mmCIF file of C-alpha atoms in Angstrom:
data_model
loop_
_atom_site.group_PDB
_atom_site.id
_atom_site.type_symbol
_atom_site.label_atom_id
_atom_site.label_comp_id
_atom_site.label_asym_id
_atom_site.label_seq_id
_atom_site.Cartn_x
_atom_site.Cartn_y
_atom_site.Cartn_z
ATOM 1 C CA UNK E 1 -18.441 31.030 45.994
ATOM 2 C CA UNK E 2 -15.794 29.418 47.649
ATOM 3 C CA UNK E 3 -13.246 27.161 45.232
ATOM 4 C CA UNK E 4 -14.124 23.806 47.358
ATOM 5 C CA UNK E 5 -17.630 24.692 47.517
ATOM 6 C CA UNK E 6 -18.059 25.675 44.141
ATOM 7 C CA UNK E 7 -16.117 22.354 43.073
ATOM 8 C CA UNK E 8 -18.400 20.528 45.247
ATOM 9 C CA UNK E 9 -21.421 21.687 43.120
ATOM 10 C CA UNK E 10 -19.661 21.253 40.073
ATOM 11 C CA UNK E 11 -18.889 17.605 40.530
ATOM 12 C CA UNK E 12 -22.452 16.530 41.344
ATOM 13 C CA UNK E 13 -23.733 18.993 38.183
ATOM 14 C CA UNK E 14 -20.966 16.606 36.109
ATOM 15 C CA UNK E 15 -22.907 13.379 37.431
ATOM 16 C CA UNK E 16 -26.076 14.827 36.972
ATOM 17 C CA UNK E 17 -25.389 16.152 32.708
ATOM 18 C CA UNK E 18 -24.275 12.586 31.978
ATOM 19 C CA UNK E 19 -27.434 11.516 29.835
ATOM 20 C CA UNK E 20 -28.582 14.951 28.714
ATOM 21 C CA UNK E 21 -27.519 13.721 25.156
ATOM 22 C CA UNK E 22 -30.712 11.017 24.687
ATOM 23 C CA UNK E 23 -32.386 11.904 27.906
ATOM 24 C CA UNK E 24 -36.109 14.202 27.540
ATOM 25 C CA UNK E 25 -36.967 17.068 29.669
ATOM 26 C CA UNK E 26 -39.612 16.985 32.004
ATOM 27 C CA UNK E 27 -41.992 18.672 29.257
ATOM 28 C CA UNK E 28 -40.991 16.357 26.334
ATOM 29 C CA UNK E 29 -39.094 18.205 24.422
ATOM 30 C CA UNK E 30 -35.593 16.966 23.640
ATOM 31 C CA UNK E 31 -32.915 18.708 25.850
ATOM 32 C CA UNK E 32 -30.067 18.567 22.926
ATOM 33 C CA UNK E 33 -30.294 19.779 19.398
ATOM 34 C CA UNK E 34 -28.748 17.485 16.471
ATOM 35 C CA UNK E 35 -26.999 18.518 13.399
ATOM 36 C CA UNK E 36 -26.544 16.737 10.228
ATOM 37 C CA UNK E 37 -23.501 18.791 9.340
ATOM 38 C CA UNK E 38 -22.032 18.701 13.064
ATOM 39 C CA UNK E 39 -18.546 17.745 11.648
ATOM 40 C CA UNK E 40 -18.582 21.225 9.737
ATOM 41 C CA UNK E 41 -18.937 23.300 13.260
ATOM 42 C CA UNK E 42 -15.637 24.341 15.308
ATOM 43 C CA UNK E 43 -16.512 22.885 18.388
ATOM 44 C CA UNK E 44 -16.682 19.333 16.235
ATOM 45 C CA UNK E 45 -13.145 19.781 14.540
ATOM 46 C CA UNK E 46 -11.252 20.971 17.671
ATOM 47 C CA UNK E 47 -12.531 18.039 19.446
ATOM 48 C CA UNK E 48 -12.086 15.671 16.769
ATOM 49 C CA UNK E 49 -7.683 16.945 17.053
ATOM 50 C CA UNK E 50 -5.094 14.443 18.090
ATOM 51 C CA UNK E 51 -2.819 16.168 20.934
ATOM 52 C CA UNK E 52 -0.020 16.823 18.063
ATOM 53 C CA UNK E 53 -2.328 18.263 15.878
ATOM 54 C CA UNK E 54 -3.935 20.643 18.238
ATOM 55 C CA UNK E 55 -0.956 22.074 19.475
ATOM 56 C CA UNK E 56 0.147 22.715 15.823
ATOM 57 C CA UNK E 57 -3.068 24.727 15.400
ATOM 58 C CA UNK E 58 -2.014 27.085 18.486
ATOM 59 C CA UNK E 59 1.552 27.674 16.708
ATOM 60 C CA UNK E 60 -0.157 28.302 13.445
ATOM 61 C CA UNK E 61 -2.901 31.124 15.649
ATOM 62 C CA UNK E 62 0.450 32.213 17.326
ATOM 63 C CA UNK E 63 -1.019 31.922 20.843
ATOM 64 C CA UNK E 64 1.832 31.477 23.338
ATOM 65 C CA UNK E 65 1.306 28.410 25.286
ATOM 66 C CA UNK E 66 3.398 25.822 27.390
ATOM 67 C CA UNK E 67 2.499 22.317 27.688
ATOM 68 C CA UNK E 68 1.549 20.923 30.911
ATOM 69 C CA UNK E 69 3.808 17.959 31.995
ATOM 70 C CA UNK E 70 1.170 15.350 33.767
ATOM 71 C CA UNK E 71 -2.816 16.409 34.276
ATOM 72 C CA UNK E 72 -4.792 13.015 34.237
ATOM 73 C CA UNK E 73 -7.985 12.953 32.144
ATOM 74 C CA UNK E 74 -6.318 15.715 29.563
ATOM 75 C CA UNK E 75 -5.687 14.518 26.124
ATOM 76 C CA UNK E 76 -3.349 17.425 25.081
ATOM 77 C CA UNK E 77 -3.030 20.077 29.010
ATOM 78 C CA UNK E 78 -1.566 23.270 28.252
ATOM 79 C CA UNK E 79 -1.254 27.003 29.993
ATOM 80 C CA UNK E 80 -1.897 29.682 28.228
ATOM 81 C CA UNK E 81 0.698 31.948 29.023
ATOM 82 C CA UNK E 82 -0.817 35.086 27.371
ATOM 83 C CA UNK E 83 -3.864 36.076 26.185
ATOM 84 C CA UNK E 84 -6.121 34.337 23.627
ATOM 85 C CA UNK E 85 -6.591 36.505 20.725
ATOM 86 C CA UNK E 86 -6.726 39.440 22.636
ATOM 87 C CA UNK E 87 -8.528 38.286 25.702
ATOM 88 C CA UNK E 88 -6.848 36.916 28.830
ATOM 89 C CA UNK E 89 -8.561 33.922 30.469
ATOM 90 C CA UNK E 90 -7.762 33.166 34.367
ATOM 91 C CA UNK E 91 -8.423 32.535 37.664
ATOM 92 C CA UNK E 92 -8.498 34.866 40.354
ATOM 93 C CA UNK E 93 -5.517 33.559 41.769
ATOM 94 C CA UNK E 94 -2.420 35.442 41.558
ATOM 95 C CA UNK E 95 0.113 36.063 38.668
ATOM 96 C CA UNK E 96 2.869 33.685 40.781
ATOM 97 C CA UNK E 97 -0.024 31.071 41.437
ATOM 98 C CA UNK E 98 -1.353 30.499 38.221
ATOM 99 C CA UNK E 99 1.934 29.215 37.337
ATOM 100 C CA UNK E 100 0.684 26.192 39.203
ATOM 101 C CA UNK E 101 -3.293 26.268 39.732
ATOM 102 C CA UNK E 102 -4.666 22.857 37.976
ATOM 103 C CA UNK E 103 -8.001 25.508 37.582
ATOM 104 C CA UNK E 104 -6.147 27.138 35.436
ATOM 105 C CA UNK E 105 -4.972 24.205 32.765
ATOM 106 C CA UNK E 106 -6.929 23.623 29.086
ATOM 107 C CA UNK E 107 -7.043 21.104 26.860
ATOM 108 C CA UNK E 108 -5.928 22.554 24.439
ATOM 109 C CA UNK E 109 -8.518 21.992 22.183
ATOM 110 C CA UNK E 110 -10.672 24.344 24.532
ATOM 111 C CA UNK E 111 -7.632 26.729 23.964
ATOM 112 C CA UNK E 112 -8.936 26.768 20.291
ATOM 113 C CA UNK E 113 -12.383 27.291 21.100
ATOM 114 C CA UNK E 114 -11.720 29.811 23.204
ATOM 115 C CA UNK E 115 -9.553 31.796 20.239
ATOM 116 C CA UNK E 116 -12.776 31.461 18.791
ATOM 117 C CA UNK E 117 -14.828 33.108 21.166
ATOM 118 C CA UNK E 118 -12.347 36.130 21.515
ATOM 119 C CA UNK E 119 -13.325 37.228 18.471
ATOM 120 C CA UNK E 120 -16.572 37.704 19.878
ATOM 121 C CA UNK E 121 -15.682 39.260 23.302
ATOM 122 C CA UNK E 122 -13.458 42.033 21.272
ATOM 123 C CA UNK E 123 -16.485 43.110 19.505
ATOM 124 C CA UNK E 124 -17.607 44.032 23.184
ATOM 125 C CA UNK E 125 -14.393 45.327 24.209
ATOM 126 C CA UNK E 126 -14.277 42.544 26.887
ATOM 127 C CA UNK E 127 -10.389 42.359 27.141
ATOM 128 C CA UNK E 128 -10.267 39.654 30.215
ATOM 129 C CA UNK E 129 -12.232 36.991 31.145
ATOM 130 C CA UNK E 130 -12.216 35.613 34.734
ATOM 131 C CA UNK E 131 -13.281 32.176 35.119
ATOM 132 C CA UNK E 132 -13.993 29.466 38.665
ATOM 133 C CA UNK E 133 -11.846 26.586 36.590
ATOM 134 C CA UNK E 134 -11.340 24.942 33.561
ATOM 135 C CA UNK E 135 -9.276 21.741 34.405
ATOM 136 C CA UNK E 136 -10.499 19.918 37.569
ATOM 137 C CA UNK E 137 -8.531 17.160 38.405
ATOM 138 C CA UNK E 138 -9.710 14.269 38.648
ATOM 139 C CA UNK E 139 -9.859 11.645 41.349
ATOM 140 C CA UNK E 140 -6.923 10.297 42.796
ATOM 141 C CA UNK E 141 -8.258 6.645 41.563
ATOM 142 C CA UNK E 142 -8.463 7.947 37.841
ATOM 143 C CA UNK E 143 -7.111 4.912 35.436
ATOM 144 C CA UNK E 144 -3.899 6.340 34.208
ATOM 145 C CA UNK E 145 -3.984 6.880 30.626
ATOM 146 C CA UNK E 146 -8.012 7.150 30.315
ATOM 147 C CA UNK E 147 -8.864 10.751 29.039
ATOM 148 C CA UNK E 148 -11.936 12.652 30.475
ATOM 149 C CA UNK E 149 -14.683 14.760 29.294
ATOM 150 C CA UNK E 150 -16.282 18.416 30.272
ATOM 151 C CA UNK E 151 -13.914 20.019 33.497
ATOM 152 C CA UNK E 152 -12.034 16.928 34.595
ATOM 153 C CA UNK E 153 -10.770 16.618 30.809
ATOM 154 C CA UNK E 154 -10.074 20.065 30.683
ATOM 155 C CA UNK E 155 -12.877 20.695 28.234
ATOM 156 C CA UNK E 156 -14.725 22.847 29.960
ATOM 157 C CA UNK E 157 -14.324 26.827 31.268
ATOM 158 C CA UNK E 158 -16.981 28.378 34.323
ATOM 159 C CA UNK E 159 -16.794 32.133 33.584
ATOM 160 C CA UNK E 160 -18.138 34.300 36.274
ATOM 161 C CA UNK E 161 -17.199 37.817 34.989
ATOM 162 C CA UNK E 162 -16.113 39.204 31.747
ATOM 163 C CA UNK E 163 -14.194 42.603 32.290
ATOM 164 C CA UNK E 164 -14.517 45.427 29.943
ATOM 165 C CA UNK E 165 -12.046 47.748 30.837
ATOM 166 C CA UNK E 166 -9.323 48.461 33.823
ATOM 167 C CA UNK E 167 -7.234 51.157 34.407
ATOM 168 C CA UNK E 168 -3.700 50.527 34.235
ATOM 169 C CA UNK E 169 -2.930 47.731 36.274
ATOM 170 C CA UNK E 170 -5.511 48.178 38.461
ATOM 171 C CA UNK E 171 -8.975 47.407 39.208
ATOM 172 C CA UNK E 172 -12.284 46.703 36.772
ATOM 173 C CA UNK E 173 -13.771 49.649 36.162
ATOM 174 C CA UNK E 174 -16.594 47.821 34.053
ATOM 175 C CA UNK E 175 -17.632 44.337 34.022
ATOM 176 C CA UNK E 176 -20.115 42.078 33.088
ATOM 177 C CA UNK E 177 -21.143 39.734 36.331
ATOM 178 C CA UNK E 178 -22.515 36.776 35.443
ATOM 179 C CA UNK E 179 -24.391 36.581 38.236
ATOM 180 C CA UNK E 180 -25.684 39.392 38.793
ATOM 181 C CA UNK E 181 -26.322 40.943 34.887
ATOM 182 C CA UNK E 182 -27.774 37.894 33.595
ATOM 183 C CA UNK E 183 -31.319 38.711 34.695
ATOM 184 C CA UNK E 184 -32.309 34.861 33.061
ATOM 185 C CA UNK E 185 -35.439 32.861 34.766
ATOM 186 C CA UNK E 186 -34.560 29.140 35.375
ATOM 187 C CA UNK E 187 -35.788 27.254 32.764
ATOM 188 C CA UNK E 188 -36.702 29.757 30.112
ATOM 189 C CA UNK E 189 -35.347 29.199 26.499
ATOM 190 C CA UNK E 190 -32.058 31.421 26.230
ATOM 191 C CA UNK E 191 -31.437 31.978 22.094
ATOM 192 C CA UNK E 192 -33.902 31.829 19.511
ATOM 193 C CA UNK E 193 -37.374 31.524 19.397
ATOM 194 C CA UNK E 194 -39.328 32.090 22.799
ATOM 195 C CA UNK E 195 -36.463 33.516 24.415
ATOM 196 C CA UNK E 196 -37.856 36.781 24.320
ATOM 197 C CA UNK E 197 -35.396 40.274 25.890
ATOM 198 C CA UNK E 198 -33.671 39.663 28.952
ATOM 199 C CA UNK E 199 -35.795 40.865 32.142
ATOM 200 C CA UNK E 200 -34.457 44.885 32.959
ATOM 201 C CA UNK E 201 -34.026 46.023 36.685
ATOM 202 C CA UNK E 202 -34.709 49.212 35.968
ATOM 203 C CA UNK E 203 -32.502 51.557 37.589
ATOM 204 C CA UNK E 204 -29.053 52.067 36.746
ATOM 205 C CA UNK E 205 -26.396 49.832 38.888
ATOM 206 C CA UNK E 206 -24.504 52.397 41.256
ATOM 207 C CA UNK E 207 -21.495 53.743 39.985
ATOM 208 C CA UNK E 208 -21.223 56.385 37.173
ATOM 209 C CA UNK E 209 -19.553 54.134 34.570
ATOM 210 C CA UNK E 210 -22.189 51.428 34.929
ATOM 211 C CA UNK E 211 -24.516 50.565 32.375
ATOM 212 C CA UNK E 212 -28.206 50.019 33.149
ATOM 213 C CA UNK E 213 -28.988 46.435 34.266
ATOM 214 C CA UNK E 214 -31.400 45.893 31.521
ATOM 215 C CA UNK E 215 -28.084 46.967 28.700
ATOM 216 C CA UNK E 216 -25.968 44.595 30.535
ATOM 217 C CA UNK E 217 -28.243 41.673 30.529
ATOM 218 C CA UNK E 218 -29.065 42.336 26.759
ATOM 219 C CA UNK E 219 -24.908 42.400 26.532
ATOM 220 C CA UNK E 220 -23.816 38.910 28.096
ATOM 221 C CA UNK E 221 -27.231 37.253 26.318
ATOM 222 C CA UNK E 222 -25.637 38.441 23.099
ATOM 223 C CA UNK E 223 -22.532 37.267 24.013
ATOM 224 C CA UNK E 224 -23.624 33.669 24.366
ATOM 225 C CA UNK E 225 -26.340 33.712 21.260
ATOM 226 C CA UNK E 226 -23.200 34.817 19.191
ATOM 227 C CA UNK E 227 -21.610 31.863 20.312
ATOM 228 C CA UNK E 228 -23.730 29.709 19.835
ATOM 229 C CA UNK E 229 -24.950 30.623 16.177
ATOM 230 C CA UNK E 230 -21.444 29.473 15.556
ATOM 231 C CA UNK E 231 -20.896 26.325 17.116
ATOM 232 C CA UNK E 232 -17.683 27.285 18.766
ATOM 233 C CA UNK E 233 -19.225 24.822 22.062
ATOM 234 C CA UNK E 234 -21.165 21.594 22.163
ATOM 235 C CA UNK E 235 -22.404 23.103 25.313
ATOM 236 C CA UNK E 236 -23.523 26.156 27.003
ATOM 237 C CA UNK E 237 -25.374 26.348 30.494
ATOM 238 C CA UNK E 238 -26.530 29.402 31.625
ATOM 239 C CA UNK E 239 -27.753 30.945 34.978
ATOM 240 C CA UNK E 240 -31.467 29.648 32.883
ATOM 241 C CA UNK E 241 -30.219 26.581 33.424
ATOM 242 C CA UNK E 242 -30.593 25.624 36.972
ATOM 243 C CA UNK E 243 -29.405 26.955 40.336
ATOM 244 C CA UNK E 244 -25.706 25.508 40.047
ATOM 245 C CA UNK E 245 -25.008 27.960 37.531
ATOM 246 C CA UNK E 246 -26.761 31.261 39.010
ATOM 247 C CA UNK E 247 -23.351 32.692 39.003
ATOM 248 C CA UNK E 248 -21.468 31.711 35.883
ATOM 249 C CA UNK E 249 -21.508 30.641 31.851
ATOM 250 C CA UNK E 250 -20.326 26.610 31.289
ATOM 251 C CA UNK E 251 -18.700 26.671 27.914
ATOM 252 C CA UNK E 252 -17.922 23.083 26.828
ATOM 253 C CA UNK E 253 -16.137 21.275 23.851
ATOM 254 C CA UNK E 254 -17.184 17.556 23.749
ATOM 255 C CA UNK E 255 -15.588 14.608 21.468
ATOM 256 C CA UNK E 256 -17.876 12.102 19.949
ATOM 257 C CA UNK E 257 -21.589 13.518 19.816
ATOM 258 C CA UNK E 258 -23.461 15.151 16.882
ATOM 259 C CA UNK E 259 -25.573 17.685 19.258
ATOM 260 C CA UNK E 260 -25.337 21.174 21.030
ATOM 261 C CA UNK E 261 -26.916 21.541 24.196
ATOM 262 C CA UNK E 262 -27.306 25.405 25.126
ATOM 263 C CA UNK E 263 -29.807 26.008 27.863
#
């Protein structure tokens, strides 16, 4: 999808998740999950971090980072020069871009989560992770000084492919597409009870170091049960989610609430 279109769909998604916290689905059933011991789970004491103390916690992980000068709506901005406990996380941009994409700024309490979530992704020898944005900056009007939630707080990462191995410096030779391994239905539970297996297209995808659709789909569904069986995000939306996010994970730290949304 193309960046401005893509951001485009992501702002109106950002209007439309406002009261998902206290809001009912269409069936009656609560669209959030509550906690009693929320303040125990990561994604609850990264977001919970003063700027100073957050950036302590990437020193003390050793994760090489340098701190972003001005991104409005960021409490503590940060690039993350290297990878994240083993996994790189980026845009598609170029080395030499990057260097100044706003897509490609954290909070850096994300930058903890996601330190988290390596852990994970190594397990699956996922060694990159290639995402539409984290920050998104936010309106030129923005009050200066007010911080922001989800993307335009840097809070938030899209991932659209997770990549499994490359040769050299060179191109993928295995990924998982979000988009196109998922196999979800809109609307269908995605952990737990009544999520039931991932649906298989049969037949092998083409190329001889491809796994069949059904093993990849079982793959990125364990990724993002693992996930969220520890609380490392307040929110995950899936391609199950609704048609804004047929083509990518949202992976979300957010301050202030006792819930985790993961649909």
């Amino acid at each position: 999808m193309p960046p401005a279109r893509h951001a485009a769909t992501a702002c109106a998604l950002a209007l439309a998740l406002g009261p998902l916290a206290t809001a009912p689905s269409a069936q009656g059933r609560p669209k959030v999950k509550f906690h009693q011991d929320w303040a125990r789970h990561p994604s609850a004491r990264y977001a919970a971090l003063s700027a100073e103390r957050c950036r302590e916690a990437l020193v003390r992980r050793k994760i090489a980072f340098e701190p972003v000068r001005r991104a409005p709506g960021v409490l503590a901005p940060v690039r993350l020069t290297q990878g994240v406990g083993g996994v790189l996380y980026r845009t598609a941009e170029p080395a030499h871009r990057r260097a100044d994409n706003p897509n490609d700024v954290f909070d850096c309490r994300l930058a903890l989560a996601l330190s988290d979530f390596s852990r994970i992704l190594r397990v699956h020898d996922i060694g990159e992770v290639l995402m539409f944005s984290a920050w998104r900056p936010p309106s030129p009007m923005w009050p200066e000084g007010k911080l922001a939630t989800r993307h335009p707080g840097g809070l938030a990462i899209d991932i659209y492919r997770f990549v499994k191995k490359r040769a050299g410096d060179g191109f993928a030779e295995e990924w998982l597409d979000v988009e196109r391994d998922f196999v979800g239905r809109r609307g269908a539970p995605v952990c737990g009870e009544g999520a039931g297996k991932p649906a298989s297209r049969g037949a092998a995808r083409k190329g001889a170091s491809s796994p069949p659709a059904d093993a990849a789909a079982r793959e990125l569904r364990s990724i993002v049960c693992e996930a969220a069986d520890q609380h490392i995000f307040t929110s995950i939306l899936t391609p199950n989610y609704d048609r804004a996010h047929r083509n990518h994970l949202h992976l979300e730290v957010t301050p202030d609430v006792q819930w985790q949304l993961v649909r």
